[in-house]
Short mmCIF file of C-alpha atoms and ligand atoms in Angstrom, two decimals:
data_model
loop_
_atom_site.label_atom_id
_atom_site.label_comp_id
_atom_site.label_asym_id
_atom_site.label_seq_id
_atom_site.Cartn_x
_atom_site.Cartn_y
_atom_site.Cartn_z
CA MET X 9 0.00 0.00 0.00
CA GLN X 10 1.30 3.42 -0.94
CA ILE X 11 0.22 6.41 1.11
CA ASP X 12 0.50 9.95 -0.21
CA ILE X 13 1.09 11.30 3.27
CA ASN X 14 1.21 14.92 2.16
CA ALA X 15 -2.32 14.64 0.77
CA MET X 16 -3.62 13.69 4.21
CA SER X 17 -5.03 15.95 6.92
CA GLN X 18 -2.59 16.98 9.65
CA ASP X 19 -4.30 14.66 12.14
CA ILE X 20 -3.74 11.64 9.91
CA GLN X 21 -0.19 12.69 9.04
CA TYR X 22 0.50 12.80 12.77
CA LYS X 23 -0.99 9.34 13.31
CA LEU X 24 1.03 7.82 10.46
CA ILE X 25 4.31 9.33 11.56
CA ALA X 26 3.80 8.82 15.28
CA SER X 27 2.79 5.17 14.95
CA THR X 28 5.51 4.13 12.50
CA VAL X 29 8.63 5.71 13.97
CA VAL X 30 8.46 3.75 17.21
CA PRO X 31 9.41 3.27 19.93
CA ARG X 32 10.55 6.80 20.62
CA PRO X 33 12.54 7.71 23.70
CA ILE X 34 10.91 10.36 25.84
CA ALA X 35 12.61 13.64 26.71
CA LEU X 36 11.20 15.18 29.88
CA ILE X 37 12.36 18.76 29.34
CA SER X 38 12.77 21.33 32.09
CA THR X 39 13.08 24.99 31.19
CA PHE X 40 12.93 28.33 32.98
CA GLY X 41 10.94 31.47 32.18
CA GLU X 42 11.73 34.83 33.83
CA GLU X 43 8.03 35.55 34.43
CA THR X 44 6.73 32.00 34.73
CA GLY X 45 9.45 30.13 36.63
CA ASP X 46 10.26 26.44 36.33
CA ASN X 47 8.52 24.31 33.71
CA ALA X 48 8.67 20.66 32.64
CA ALA X 49 6.96 18.68 29.87
CA PRO X 50 7.56 15.44 27.93
CA PHE X 51 8.46 15.27 24.21
CA SER X 52 8.83 12.07 22.21
CA PHE X 53 9.71 13.65 18.88
CA PHE X 54 13.22 13.43 20.20
CA ASN X 55 16.53 11.78 19.47
CA VAL X 56 20.33 12.00 19.39
CA MET X 57 22.10 13.36 16.29
CA GLY X 58 25.74 13.44 17.29
CA GLU X 59 28.33 12.76 19.96
CA ASN X 60 31.18 15.25 19.38
CA PRO X 61 29.67 17.55 20.30
CA PRO X 62 26.75 15.59 21.77
CA VAL X 63 23.66 16.82 19.90
CA LEU X 64 20.01 16.20 20.78
CA VAL X 65 16.96 17.30 18.75
CA VAL X 66 13.36 17.82 19.82
CA GLY X 67 10.21 18.48 17.79
CA LEU X 68 7.96 21.06 19.42
CA GLU X 69 4.44 21.44 18.04
CA THR X 70 1.98 24.20 18.86
CA ARG X 71 -1.00 23.49 21.12
CA ARG X 72 -3.69 21.65 19.19
CA HIS X 73 -6.65 23.70 20.43
CA ASP X 74 -5.38 27.25 19.82
CA LYS X 75 -2.09 26.84 17.92
CA SER X 76 -0.23 28.76 20.64
CA LEU X 77 3.40 28.02 21.47
CA LYS X 78 3.97 25.65 24.38
CA ASP X 79 5.74 26.97 27.47
CA THR X 80 8.77 24.81 26.72
CA THR X 81 9.07 26.35 23.25
CA ILE X 82 8.69 29.92 24.54
CA ASN X 83 11.33 29.39 27.23
CA ILE X 84 13.83 27.82 24.84
CA MET X 85 13.26 30.58 22.27
CA LYS X 86 13.90 33.21 24.95
CA ASN X 87 16.99 31.86 26.70
CA GLY X 88 18.15 28.79 24.74
CA GLN X 89 18.67 26.59 27.81
CA PHE X 90 16.95 23.33 28.72
CA VAL X 91 17.52 20.06 30.53
CA ILE X 92 16.54 16.83 28.79
CA HIS X 93 15.78 13.96 31.17
CA LEU X 94 15.33 10.43 29.90
CA VAL X 95 12.24 8.71 31.29
CA ASP X 96 12.49 5.26 32.84
CA GLU X 97 9.78 2.97 34.22
CA ASP X 98 9.91 4.62 37.66
CA LEU X 99 9.51 8.10 36.19
CA GLY X 100 6.69 7.19 33.79
CA GLU X 101 3.68 8.26 35.85
CA ALA X 102 5.26 11.54 36.93
CA MET X 103 6.19 12.26 33.29
CA ASN X 104 2.54 11.78 32.37
CA ILE X 105 1.46 14.36 34.96
CA CYS X 106 4.00 16.81 33.51
CA ALA X 107 2.14 16.52 30.17
CA ILE X 108 -0.98 18.17 31.64
CA ASP X 109 -1.54 21.59 30.11
CA PHE X 110 -1.08 23.48 33.39
CA PRO X 111 -1.05 27.31 33.31
CA PRO X 112 2.48 28.71 32.67
CA GLN X 113 3.06 29.74 36.32
CA VAL X 114 2.42 26.20 37.63
CA ASN X 115 5.52 24.03 38.07
CA GLU X 116 4.60 20.62 36.67
CA VAL X 117 7.47 19.05 38.58
CA ASP X 118 5.86 20.02 41.92
CA MET X 119 2.50 18.68 40.73
CA ALA X 120 4.15 15.37 39.81
CA GLY X 121 5.88 15.09 43.21
CA LEU X 122 9.35 15.36 41.70
CA THR X 123 12.32 17.31 43.06
CA MET X 124 14.44 19.85 41.21
CA VAL X 125 18.02 20.82 42.03
CA PRO X 126 20.23 23.46 40.41
CA SER X 127 21.98 22.48 37.21
CA THR X 128 25.74 22.89 36.97
CA LEU X 129 26.10 25.16 33.93
CA ILE X 130 22.62 26.44 33.00
CA LYS X 131 19.72 28.19 34.70
CA PRO X 132 16.93 25.58 34.28
CA LYS X 133 17.01 23.10 37.15
CA ARG X 134 17.21 19.37 36.70
CA ILE X 135 14.98 16.63 38.08
CA VAL X 136 16.69 14.47 40.69
CA GLN X 137 14.60 11.33 40.08
CA ALA X 138 15.55 11.07 36.38
CA PRO X 139 18.04 8.32 35.52
CA VAL X 140 19.82 10.59 33.04
CA ALA X 141 19.78 14.38 32.65
CA PHE X 142 21.47 16.38 29.90
CA GLU X 143 22.03 20.09 30.44
CA CYS X 144 21.62 21.60 26.96
CA GLU X 145 22.27 24.87 25.15
CA LYS X 146 20.43 25.66 21.92
CA ILE X 147 22.56 25.35 18.77
CA THR X 148 19.78 26.31 16.40
CA PHE X 149 16.02 26.56 16.16
CA LEU X 150 14.15 25.67 12.97
CA GLN X 151 10.60 26.64 12.15
CA ILE X 152 9.38 23.87 9.83
CA SER X 153 5.77 25.08 9.61
CA PRO X 154 3.55 27.42 11.64
CA ASP X 155 2.78 24.42 13.88
CA ARG X 156 6.17 22.75 14.18
CA ASN X 157 9.53 23.91 15.49
CA ILE X 158 12.68 21.86 15.96
CA VAL X 159 15.32 22.72 18.51
CA VAL X 160 18.83 21.38 18.10
CA GLY X 161 20.74 21.39 21.38
CA LYS X 162 24.28 20.74 22.48
CA VAL X 163 24.80 18.78 25.70
CA VAL X 164 27.01 20.83 28.01
CA MET X 165 26.79 18.57 31.07
CA MET X 166 25.49 15.06 31.75
CA HIS X 167 24.18 13.55 34.98
CA VAL X 168 23.61 9.83 35.47
CA ARG X 169 22.00 8.12 38.45
CA ASP X 170 24.61 6.42 40.64
CA GLY X 171 25.11 2.78 39.68
CA LEU X 172 24.00 3.06 36.04
CA PHE X 173 27.36 3.92 34.49
CA ASP X 174 29.69 0.97 33.92
CA PRO X 175 33.27 2.29 34.38
CA GLU X 176 34.73 -0.74 32.57
CA THR X 177 32.73 -0.50 29.35
CA TYR X 178 31.77 3.21 29.56
CA TYR X 179 28.22 2.20 28.61
CA ILE X 180 25.15 2.82 30.71
CA ASN X 181 24.31 -0.67 32.02
CA PRO X 182 21.24 -1.94 30.12
CA GLU X 183 20.45 -4.37 32.94
CA LYS X 184 19.95 -1.42 35.30
CA TYR X 185 18.65 1.27 32.96
CA HIS X 186 15.02 0.80 31.95
CA PRO X 187 13.83 3.70 29.76
CA ILE X 188 10.31 3.52 28.43
CA GLY X 189 9.46 4.26 24.81
CA ARG X 190 6.41 5.92 23.35
CA MET X 191 4.48 4.00 20.75
CA PHE X 192 1.55 6.34 20.00
CA GLY X 193 -1.33 7.91 21.91
CA GLN X 194 -1.44 6.24 25.31
CA LEU X 195 0.64 3.24 24.27
CA TYR X 196 4.16 2.79 25.69
CA THR X 197 6.75 0.04 25.64
CA ARG X 198 9.44 -1.21 28.00
CA THR X 199 13.02 -1.84 26.85
CA ARG X 200 13.89 -5.02 28.75
CA ASP X 201 13.85 -7.47 25.84
CA HIS X 202 17.47 -7.31 24.65
CA PHE X 203 19.19 -9.41 22.01
CA THR X 204 22.50 -9.21 20.17
CA MET X 205 23.48 -9.15 16.52
CA THR X 206 27.01 -8.93 15.18
CA VAL X 207 27.80 -7.41 11.80
CA PRO X 208 29.99 -9.99 10.01
CA SER X 209 33.17 -8.87 8.25
CA TYR X 210 33.03 -8.86 4.46
CA ASP X 211 35.48 -11.83 4.46
CA ASP X 212 33.19 -13.87 6.72
CA TRP X 213 30.19 -12.90 4.59
CA GLN X 214 31.93 -14.18 1.45
CA LYS X 215 32.80 -17.50 3.13
CA THR X 216 29.17 -18.16 3.95
CA HIS X 217 27.84 -16.78 0.63
CA PRO X 218 30.07 -18.31 -2.12
CA LYS X 219 29.27 -17.13 -5.64
C1 FMN C 14 4.75 10.81 26.13
C2 FMN C 14 4.43 12.17 25.58
C3 FMN C 14 5.14 12.64 24.50
C4 FMN C 14 4.89 13.91 23.97
N1 FMN C 14 5.61 14.34 22.90
C5 FMN C 14 5.42 15.58 22.41
C6 FMN C 14 6.22 16.05 21.32
O1 FMN C 14 7.09 15.35 20.80
N2 FMN C 14 6.00 17.30 20.87
C7 FMN C 14 5.07 18.13 21.45
O2 FMN C 14 4.93 19.28 21.02
N3 FMN C 14 4.29 17.71 22.47
C8 FMN C 14 4.45 16.47 22.97
N4 FMN C 14 3.69 16.03 24.03
C9 FMN C 14 2.71 16.94 24.63
C10 FMN C 14 3.33 17.93 25.62
O3 FMN C 14 4.01 17.26 26.65
C11 FMN C 14 2.20 18.80 26.23
O4 FMN C 14 1.64 19.58 25.20
C12 FMN C 14 2.64 19.67 27.38
O5 FMN C 14 1.49 20.17 28.05
C13 FMN C 14 3.46 20.87 26.95
O6 FMN C 14 3.78 21.59 28.13
P1 FMN C 14 4.39 23.05 28.17
O7 FMN C 14 3.34 24.00 27.64
O8 FMN C 14 4.69 23.24 29.62
O9 FMN C 14 5.62 23.07 27.32
C14 FMN C 14 3.88 14.74 24.55
C15 FMN C 14 3.14 14.26 25.64
C16 FMN C 14 3.40 12.97 26.14
C17 FMN C 14 2.60 12.45 27.30
#
């Protein structure tokens, strides 16, 4: 089946994109507004685009009902600083509360029963309960359409919950780190079902695939 996605309504385009590119990691983003204070909200149009420097991208849409900019977007546009927290199983319910469209002056993190502490290099605070937090500075901001902005951020500092980092391999230990992924709508997935695959060398490939 071929789908001319650009001929579809925005609602259907969203459903097609959001339900195919899955699972998506969830960025719980904290920002700061001079007039509105601390803010936090989840974003699953999110991923990593580089490591030197470490680059993260987030897709910020406008509010569905009135097309206004979300508080996260306004704060990042104004001061370019944000903390991206990865969301694990323990943080899932609190993340969901942070998605409520509270008025700008309400701190979602308080409502969700989470704790914020000062960041090291930027003004927005970070959430203590998150397994991983990246302090970020905006590299660039792209307006793709009136309803969709993309922020590209550089990680300036990283925080990892004690016990997750493996000093021998330098990886975050997948047996201890349990991020959840967003499928679409209210559907999420866990990331506990690991398996391995090794890319064979070209020589090994030729041995098992003689002409
Ligand atoms: C799991 C999850 C993922 C979300 N992903 C996005 C996203 O990628 N982009 C977006 O604009 N909104 C996304 N939202 C909705 C925002 O979190 C929601 O609009 C929030 O109220 C925005 O808050 P703010 O106005 O404080 O920035 C998501 C919500 C949930 C629960």
